[in-house]
């Protein structure tokens, strides 16, 4: 066993995005690439001497090799202890929980989330802090700065750790503790939700389908839904995690989870359906014959969370990312609690959760979570829904219709234009940005622009300012569109166009979504000219 210091040189482009560093797997596998980024991360957090870290990933291609390298580097850098999920696998929320449960100093999560996996697909690495949440911008910037000057990294030359063997092993002086990835997480869920009540629901014939999309949630969902809650065997489909996700695109939305959508919209559909993403932090929920937008799901969860034991005391506040619809704001107003609006990315919820200002938060991108961990949590959202369904004893469609009757409906959709030439996408953003100040007062498609800005967020806890978080065009009456560039893609640029229109009801609550949004869609094209500038006939993905 030899402790080596290897000379290296900075590699361009190691800048973490919305959620860690994501690149093509082949890029991560190239010489020194992973090592440079890991050493830079260790350096940026003040070294790992004597620290304990959690390590795990979503099991995608290169997961196990990367995990072995990281362990050797951690040992060479003097880490005291690494807690690793069996098989080097942990869902993102389970990793967050393990960091908190073990009072670890932080964690490394190997995942490119909903991006496809495989040798020709994507890989990613994310650093989480001692609170269990994604590193805030100040830390990711420090990591990036370090990648630009790095000249060496440390690694121990030794044999592989046996990732399948539960229990303690050693690399030099460092302990490697391999743990069951599911059990602690399942216990946490049992502490939050009324498992006997949900078990009774299933015992009474309630049927569900959970599509794990050949990704990391399979074992978690099978253990919790089928083994502990008594859902019928086979409730979980695509439940075996595969390195390439079986060729599936593990992004739980109507486009990529079309098998689930077809079943839920078909004859004899189950009562409830759900899907999860590559690393288990996202969720899509579907009722029999009815799709729920993530923004509506967040609002319904916030309005009904008190029905679950873990939230019986009520919510301290809620938070949503800026592009997420304002539906949850209306619930918060009715509950008399604050609703915070943050930039896109879970890292911005961390301070609010730590400070006890919010209990539940969510994003329009199929992410919902609470203060039980510091990541979004797909299965958590599904279980909260099940708890609510068990208490209310009404079909999903009734709950949703009742919600709209009470609060009005925020029609909502996101249009993604993917893999655009970067300069083209930036030109679209730039052109709209320069016009922002001139837009208020303009009438377009029968609507009047009330305000237009480039969203900036001042964190109420630590005062940090995050600028340029998306262009917002707000119309009188609550309609709006938002334009931003994705920070998670690995190919070209993706423009996300977020569209929202509010109808108070009681009339007009069941219009087809794209139809209800037509004036906003037209106004967005007239003002931002995405189709005109890119030559695209329409978006690649509509959610
Ligand atoms: C996307 C989502 C964002 C989410 C992130 C990580 O980021 O839009 O809400 O937090 O993935 O799951 P984007 O590609 O838009 O930067
Ligand atoms: Zn994810």
XYZ file of C-alpha atoms and ligand atoms in Angstrom:
560
model
C 0.000 0.000 0.000
C 1.614 3.186 -1.171
C 0.632 6.795 -0.669
C 1.194 8.611 -3.941
C 1.176 12.250 -4.982
C 0.381 12.409 -8.680
C 1.207 15.478 -10.777
C -1.639 16.838 -12.814
C -2.765 19.946 -14.658
C -6.004 21.916 -14.518
C -8.725 20.622 -16.830
C -11.060 23.214 -18.305
C -14.795 23.177 -17.656
C -14.994 21.527 -14.233
C -17.649 23.963 -13.124
C -20.496 22.450 -11.083
C -23.923 23.409 -12.468
C -27.413 23.379 -10.981
C -26.627 20.076 -9.285
C -22.952 19.111 -9.205
C -20.587 18.437 -12.081
C -22.169 16.562 -14.980
C -20.318 15.446 -18.064
C -20.270 12.658 -20.582
C -19.155 9.432 -18.905
C -16.195 9.261 -21.286
C -15.074 12.682 -20.097
C -15.234 11.580 -16.459
C -13.282 8.444 -17.382
C -10.545 10.395 -19.124
C -7.116 10.740 -17.533
C -7.080 12.632 -14.204
C -10.587 14.022 -14.784
C -12.355 12.496 -11.782
C -9.217 12.736 -9.634
C -8.757 16.445 -10.338
C -12.344 17.187 -9.409
C -12.302 15.113 -6.227
C -9.001 16.561 -5.014
C -10.290 20.067 -5.796
C -13.419 19.307 -3.787
C -11.380 18.052 -0.836
C -9.101 21.108 -1.034
C -12.013 23.540 -1.322
C -13.674 22.220 1.837
C -10.492 22.588 3.847
C -9.243 19.051 3.357
C -10.736 15.810 4.669
C -8.142 15.035 7.351
C -9.925 13.231 10.196
C -13.345 13.686 8.571
C -16.076 11.182 7.863
C -17.970 11.264 4.588
C -20.849 9.367 3.044
C -20.353 7.926 -0.444
C -22.802 6.382 -2.869
C -24.320 6.780 -6.287
C -27.230 5.806 -8.462
C -25.425 2.751 -9.822
C -24.956 4.069 -13.327
C -22.038 2.991 -15.507
C -18.653 3.923 -13.901
C -20.306 4.289 -10.465
C -18.293 1.494 -8.851
C -14.954 2.396 -10.457
C -15.369 6.046 -9.482
C -16.277 5.022 -5.929
C -13.098 2.914 -5.600
C -10.967 5.853 -6.776
C -12.685 8.254 -4.389
C -12.094 5.915 -1.438
C -8.373 5.678 -2.245
C -8.142 9.428 -2.557
C -10.042 9.977 0.682
C -7.667 7.603 2.467
C -4.614 9.326 0.986
C -6.014 12.683 2.115
C -6.373 11.453 5.689
C -10.124 10.882 5.976
C -11.047 8.913 9.086
C -14.141 7.125 7.855
C -16.206 6.611 4.724
C -19.766 5.313 4.981
C -20.654 3.621 1.704
C -23.947 2.167 0.517
C -23.716 -1.518 -0.385
C -22.659 -1.844 -4.006
C -21.547 1.804 -3.774
C -25.233 2.584 -4.281
C -27.353 5.140 -2.428
C -30.316 7.144 -3.608
C -29.708 10.873 -3.258
C -32.257 11.289 -0.429
C -30.876 8.204 1.355
C -27.365 9.678 1.114
C -28.635 12.943 2.553
C -30.251 11.030 5.404
C -27.102 8.999 6.134
C -24.994 12.164 6.354
C -27.392 13.578 8.946
C -27.956 10.321 10.815
C -24.232 9.638 11.209
C -23.307 13.280 11.744
C -20.841 12.939 8.890
C -18.923 15.979 7.655
C -20.434 15.664 4.200
C -20.899 13.281 1.325
C -20.162 12.549 -2.298
C -23.020 11.469 -4.528
C -22.244 9.921 -7.898
C -25.115 10.684 -10.219
C -26.236 12.627 -13.223
C -29.772 12.390 -11.858
C -32.316 12.072 -14.668
C -29.733 12.113 -17.472
C -29.316 8.737 -19.207
C -26.489 6.477 -18.005
C -23.950 4.325 -19.805
C -20.555 4.510 -21.455
C -21.923 6.913 -24.076
C -24.243 8.782 -21.733
C -23.737 10.923 -18.642
C -22.023 10.796 -15.277
C -21.856 13.252 -12.409
C -20.427 14.017 -8.980
C -21.997 16.179 -6.332
C -20.688 17.259 -2.950
C -23.131 17.562 -0.035
C -22.493 19.381 3.215
C -22.806 18.266 6.838
C -26.481 19.289 6.825
C -27.054 16.656 4.130
C -27.759 19.216 1.422
C -26.034 20.170 -1.832
C -23.050 22.472 -1.475
C -24.113 26.106 -1.741
C -22.789 28.342 -4.510
C -19.895 29.691 -2.444
C -18.566 26.135 -2.066
C -19.135 25.057 -5.664
C -17.358 28.224 -6.796
C -14.437 27.452 -4.499
C -14.279 23.927 -5.969
C -14.274 25.346 -9.489
C -11.559 27.856 -8.589
C -9.432 25.032 -7.214
C -9.860 22.961 -10.422
C -8.260 25.836 -12.305
C -4.996 25.766 -10.374
C -4.651 22.155 -9.214
C -1.205 20.649 -9.801
C -1.363 17.343 -7.911
C -3.658 14.891 -6.201
C -3.154 12.214 -3.582
C -4.160 8.594 -3.897
C -3.297 5.309 -2.210
C -2.386 2.365 -4.364
C -4.225 -0.643 -2.970
C -6.725 -3.400 -3.733
C -10.430 -2.734 -4.237
C -12.840 -2.537 -1.337
C -15.526 -5.243 -1.405
C -18.641 -3.120 -1.856
C -20.964 -6.071 -1.365
C -19.707 -6.955 2.124
C -21.721 -5.152 4.805
C -19.529 -4.021 7.696
C -16.175 -2.370 8.318
C -13.057 -2.666 6.166
C -9.856 -0.641 6.174
C -7.829 1.263 3.617
C -4.699 2.132 5.539
C -5.885 4.050 8.581
C -9.265 4.881 7.071
C -12.334 2.857 7.946
C -14.742 1.982 5.143
C -18.143 1.097 6.522
C -20.413 -0.586 3.979
C -24.064 -0.198 4.998
C -27.401 -1.446 3.744
C -28.633 1.409 1.530
C -32.342 0.928 2.235
C -32.951 0.172 5.924
C -32.156 3.527 7.567
C -34.122 5.340 4.904
C -37.109 3.018 5.272
C -37.046 3.594 9.032
C -37.126 7.358 8.470
C -40.179 6.988 6.233
C -41.893 4.881 8.890
C -41.338 7.672 11.387
C -43.065 10.227 9.134
C -46.041 8.356 7.730
C -48.889 6.250 9.030
C -47.749 2.886 7.686
C -50.609 0.898 9.300
C -53.150 3.192 7.647
C -51.480 2.910 4.238
C -51.227 -0.861 4.721
C -54.968 -0.939 5.352
C -55.522 1.031 2.142
C -53.668 -1.591 0.124
C -55.379 -4.399 2.013
C -58.713 -2.928 0.925
C -57.803 -3.361 -2.733
C -56.137 -0.038 -3.546
C -53.929 -0.586 -6.581
C -50.770 1.220 -7.456
C -48.041 1.182 -10.086
C -44.537 2.462 -9.318
C -42.141 2.739 -12.260
C -38.566 2.777 -10.946
C -37.252 3.167 -14.503
C -34.402 0.667 -13.941
C -32.816 3.213 -11.638
C -31.860 3.450 -7.997
C -35.321 3.617 -6.383
C -36.223 0.036 -7.313
C -34.921 -1.603 -4.115
C -36.274 1.223 -1.933
C -39.732 1.114 -3.505
C -39.930 -2.684 -3.429
C -38.958 -2.842 0.242
C -41.255 -0.025 1.347
C -44.302 -0.404 -0.910
C -44.434 -4.155 -1.404
C -42.688 -5.608 1.654
C -43.636 -3.136 4.377
C -46.906 -1.668 3.104
C -48.311 -4.776 1.475
C -48.836 -3.419 -2.035
C -49.323 -6.302 -4.459
C -46.165 -8.003 -5.721
C -45.305 -6.487 -9.064
C -46.520 -3.031 -8.049
C -42.963 -1.850 -8.674
C -41.906 -2.208 -12.309
C -38.432 -1.783 -13.783
C -37.324 -2.356 -10.202
C -33.810 -3.662 -10.839
C -31.234 -0.880 -11.146
C -29.074 -1.253 -14.255
C -25.864 0.609 -15.226
C -27.524 2.008 -18.349
C -31.026 2.119 -16.814
C -31.970 -0.524 -19.360
C -31.728 2.146 -22.037
C -34.489 4.120 -20.338
C -34.236 7.849 -19.858
C -34.862 7.911 -16.099
C -36.661 11.224 -16.047
C -40.130 10.859 -14.518
C -42.271 12.994 -16.770
C -45.074 12.148 -19.213
C -42.638 11.961 -22.125
C -40.097 9.576 -20.626
C -42.393 7.674 -18.256
C -44.837 7.016 -21.094
C -45.372 3.375 -20.135
C -46.743 4.494 -16.789
C -48.783 7.259 -18.422
C -50.340 4.816 -20.893
C -51.318 2.465 -18.104
C -52.738 5.242 -15.904
C -54.786 6.704 -18.772
C -55.958 3.300 -20.019
C -58.872 1.066 -19.162
C -58.691 -0.577 -15.728
C -55.929 1.771 -14.590
C -54.633 1.453 -11.029
C -55.760 4.026 -8.441
C -52.406 5.714 -8.240
C -49.188 5.775 -10.235
C -45.725 7.160 -9.656
C -42.292 7.186 -11.197
C -38.891 8.196 -9.993
C -35.618 9.307 -11.573
C -32.040 8.005 -11.824
C -30.995 8.892 -8.289
C -34.421 8.767 -6.637
C -34.944 12.395 -5.750
C -37.624 13.184 -8.342
C -41.198 11.972 -8.560
C -44.096 12.094 -10.922
C -47.485 11.180 -9.514
C -50.507 10.255 -11.603
C -54.073 9.522 -10.621
C -56.357 7.164 -12.481
C -56.967 9.017 -15.729
C -55.383 12.228 -14.506
C -51.886 13.673 -14.644
C -50.770 16.036 -11.903
C -48.376 18.835 -12.672
C -45.544 18.887 -10.106
C -46.554 22.404 -9.090
C -50.095 21.224 -8.335
C -48.775 18.171 -6.522
C -46.665 20.439 -4.319
C -49.680 22.612 -3.544
C -51.896 19.639 -2.662
C -49.166 18.119 -0.487
C -48.681 21.406 1.361
C -52.421 21.719 1.905
C -52.817 18.165 3.233
C -49.485 17.357 4.890
C -51.025 17.705 8.359
C -52.851 14.421 7.659
C -49.515 12.572 8.012
C -48.100 12.013 11.517
C -44.748 13.668 10.761
C -46.464 16.926 9.808
C -49.391 16.950 12.210
C -48.036 20.049 13.947
C -48.439 22.001 10.720
C -45.939 23.586 8.359
C -43.516 26.337 9.340
C -43.499 27.696 5.828
C -43.110 26.526 2.254
C -40.664 27.307 -0.534
C -40.710 26.852 -4.271
C -38.226 27.571 -7.015
C -39.057 30.706 -8.961
C -40.207 28.911 -12.156
C -42.543 26.670 -10.120
C -46.169 27.804 -10.310
C -47.626 29.998 -7.613
C -50.235 27.357 -6.685
C -48.453 26.592 -3.401
C -48.372 30.314 -2.536
C -52.168 30.290 -2.400
C -52.136 27.350 -0.006
C -49.533 29.091 2.150
C -51.660 32.234 2.265
C -54.662 30.188 3.412
C -52.546 28.492 6.077
C -51.136 31.835 7.203
C -47.524 30.777 6.570
C -44.766 32.256 4.403
C -43.996 31.062 0.885
C -40.416 31.666 -0.247
C -39.378 31.971 -3.884
C -35.841 30.746 -4.587
C -33.701 30.215 -7.688
C -33.782 26.857 -9.460
C -31.836 24.104 -7.682
C -32.324 22.347 -4.364
C -29.259 23.960 -2.828
C -31.216 27.167 -2.337
C -33.680 25.485 0.036
C -30.955 24.360 2.456
C -30.650 27.543 4.481
C -34.417 27.970 4.765
C -34.792 24.378 6.000
C -31.860 24.637 8.415
C -33.203 27.892 9.826
C -36.608 26.306 10.426
C -38.338 28.744 8.086
C -39.877 26.098 5.842
C -41.071 22.510 6.183
C -41.981 21.592 2.595
C -40.427 22.748 -0.651
C -40.636 21.893 -4.295
C -39.727 22.540 -7.878
C -41.700 22.315 -11.089
C -39.108 19.798 -12.321
C -40.745 16.915 -10.407
C -38.941 17.603 -7.150
C -40.656 17.705 -3.759
C -39.255 17.308 -0.292
C -39.312 18.394 3.315
C -37.069 19.071 6.272
C -36.611 15.318 6.910
C -33.514 15.431 4.662
C -31.822 18.189 2.642
C -32.549 16.833 -0.819
C -35.710 16.402 -2.769
C -37.128 12.970 -2.195
C -39.166 11.029 -4.735
C -40.436 8.198 -2.543
C -41.186 10.592 0.285
C -43.603 12.477 -1.994
C -45.230 9.226 -3.085
C -45.665 8.122 0.537
C -47.119 11.469 1.580
C -49.610 11.137 -1.261
C -50.467 7.609 -0.128
C -50.933 8.813 3.446
C -53.247 11.586 2.238
C -55.192 9.174 0.016
C -55.548 6.761 2.939
C -56.903 9.542 5.162
C -59.184 11.218 2.657
C -60.479 8.108 0.989
C -61.145 9.984 -2.261
C -59.688 9.397 -5.716
C -56.824 11.644 -6.819
C -59.049 13.364 -9.372
C -61.507 14.415 -6.657
C -58.759 15.779 -4.454
C -57.322 17.792 -7.322
C -60.674 19.145 -8.490
C -61.524 20.137 -4.931
C -58.196 21.899 -4.654
C -58.833 23.936 -7.819
C -62.355 24.818 -6.739
C -60.989 26.201 -3.527
C -57.811 27.926 -4.680
C -58.266 28.430 -8.418
C -56.009 26.794 -10.966
C -52.517 27.767 -12.030
C -52.311 26.317 -15.529
C -48.703 25.411 -16.018
C -46.333 23.929 -18.566
C -42.628 23.865 -19.358
C -41.332 23.800 -22.926
C -37.746 22.642 -23.383
C -35.667 23.379 -26.455
C -32.764 20.980 -26.101
C -29.233 20.675 -27.488
C -29.181 24.110 -29.092
C -25.924 25.691 -30.214
C -24.716 27.563 -27.132
C -24.289 30.911 -28.896
C -27.803 30.662 -30.335
C -29.341 30.022 -26.925
C -27.349 32.817 -25.359
C -28.391 35.187 -28.128
C -32.075 34.473 -27.380
C -31.514 35.172 -23.691
C -29.403 38.258 -24.393
C -31.927 39.799 -26.758
C -34.776 39.463 -24.270
C -32.603 40.623 -21.370
C -31.771 43.922 -23.072
C -35.466 44.620 -23.650
C -36.667 43.895 -20.103
C -36.789 47.464 -18.846
C -38.871 48.580 -21.843
C -41.531 45.887 -21.499
C -43.746 46.929 -18.548
C -46.988 48.465 -19.803
C -46.817 46.674 -23.155
C -50.053 44.986 -24.283
C -49.636 41.651 -25.983
C -52.110 38.840 -26.727
C -54.708 40.745 -24.740
C -52.509 40.847 -21.634
C -50.581 43.730 -20.112
C -47.024 43.234 -18.896
C -46.890 44.294 -15.251
C -43.182 43.656 -14.646
C -40.133 42.135 -16.317
C -36.810 41.325 -14.687
C -33.810 39.044 -14.419
C -34.556 37.171 -11.204
C -32.122 37.771 -8.348
C -32.361 36.123 -4.942
C -31.147 37.439 -1.682
C -30.936 34.591 0.818
C -32.811 35.704 3.957
C -30.585 33.528 6.156
C -27.034 34.324 5.092
C -27.646 37.389 2.931
C -25.880 35.913 -0.119
C -27.045 37.268 -3.463
C -27.613 35.074 -6.548
C -28.123 37.024 -9.740
C -29.274 36.146 -13.274
C -31.518 33.278 -12.263
C -34.027 33.559 -15.105
C -35.879 36.172 -17.141
C -39.400 36.780 -15.857
C -42.200 38.432 -17.795
C -45.133 38.949 -15.444
C -48.562 39.883 -16.746
C -51.358 41.555 -14.877
C -53.685 38.924 -13.383
C -51.044 36.330 -12.501
C -50.003 34.943 -15.898
C -46.302 34.880 -16.700
C -43.510 33.249 -18.601
C -39.953 32.609 -17.540
C -36.913 31.849 -19.642
C -33.703 30.310 -18.375
C -30.857 28.154 -19.557
C -30.492 24.700 -18.072
C -27.524 24.158 -15.789
C -27.539 20.357 -15.901
C -27.192 19.462 -19.577
C -24.056 17.970 -21.089
C -24.698 18.764 -24.744
C -25.066 22.283 -26.136
C -27.591 24.492 -24.374
C -31.182 23.904 -23.341
C -33.653 26.770 -23.131
C -36.446 26.197 -20.659
C -39.596 28.208 -21.217
C -41.918 28.115 -18.206
C -45.535 29.138 -18.814
C -48.232 29.927 -16.290
C -51.749 31.288 -16.343
C -54.117 31.661 -13.398
C -57.869 31.080 -13.458
C -59.782 31.781 -10.245
C -62.811 29.621 -11.193
C -65.456 28.383 -10.779
C -65.580 28.580 -14.598
C -62.682 27.484 -16.785
C -61.033 25.023 -14.412
C -60.898 22.072 -16.803
C -59.481 23.438 -20.020
C -56.723 21.478 -21.781
C -53.430 22.873 -20.424
C -51.702 23.924 -23.660
C -54.942 25.502 -24.827
C -55.334 27.465 -21.601
C -51.775 28.693 -22.014
C -52.086 29.684 -25.684
C -51.962 33.474 -25.151
C -48.883 33.131 -22.922
C -47.195 30.768 -25.395
C -47.872 33.243 -28.214
C -46.645 36.181 -26.159
C -43.452 34.303 -25.305
C -42.716 33.600 -28.949
C -43.496 37.189 -29.912
C -41.169 38.576 -27.233
C -38.406 35.959 -27.043
C -38.584 34.507 -30.551
C -37.154 31.102 -29.612
C -38.568 29.324 -32.629
C -37.631 32.153 -34.963
C -34.052 32.325 -33.687
C -33.410 28.585 -33.487
C -35.386 27.426 -36.492
C -37.096 24.833 -34.326
C -40.747 24.097 -35.030
C -41.479 23.583 -31.349
C -40.128 22.316 -28.051
C -38.466 18.897 -27.710
C -40.079 18.114 -24.385
C -43.307 19.469 -22.954
C -44.117 18.812 -19.317
C -32.923 20.870 -13.499
C -34.235 21.366 -12.928
C -34.026 21.878 -11.524
C -33.405 20.781 -10.671
C -32.145 20.257 -11.338
C -31.551 19.081 -10.586
O -31.996 21.914 -13.560
O -34.787 22.369 -13.742
O -35.254 22.292 -10.999
O -33.099 21.264 -9.399
O -32.422 19.854 -12.663
O -32.429 18.011 -10.513
P -31.703 22.764 -14.895
O -31.316 21.781 -15.961
O -32.982 23.454 -15.240
O -30.613 23.718 -14.518
Zn -32.374 13.361 -9.541
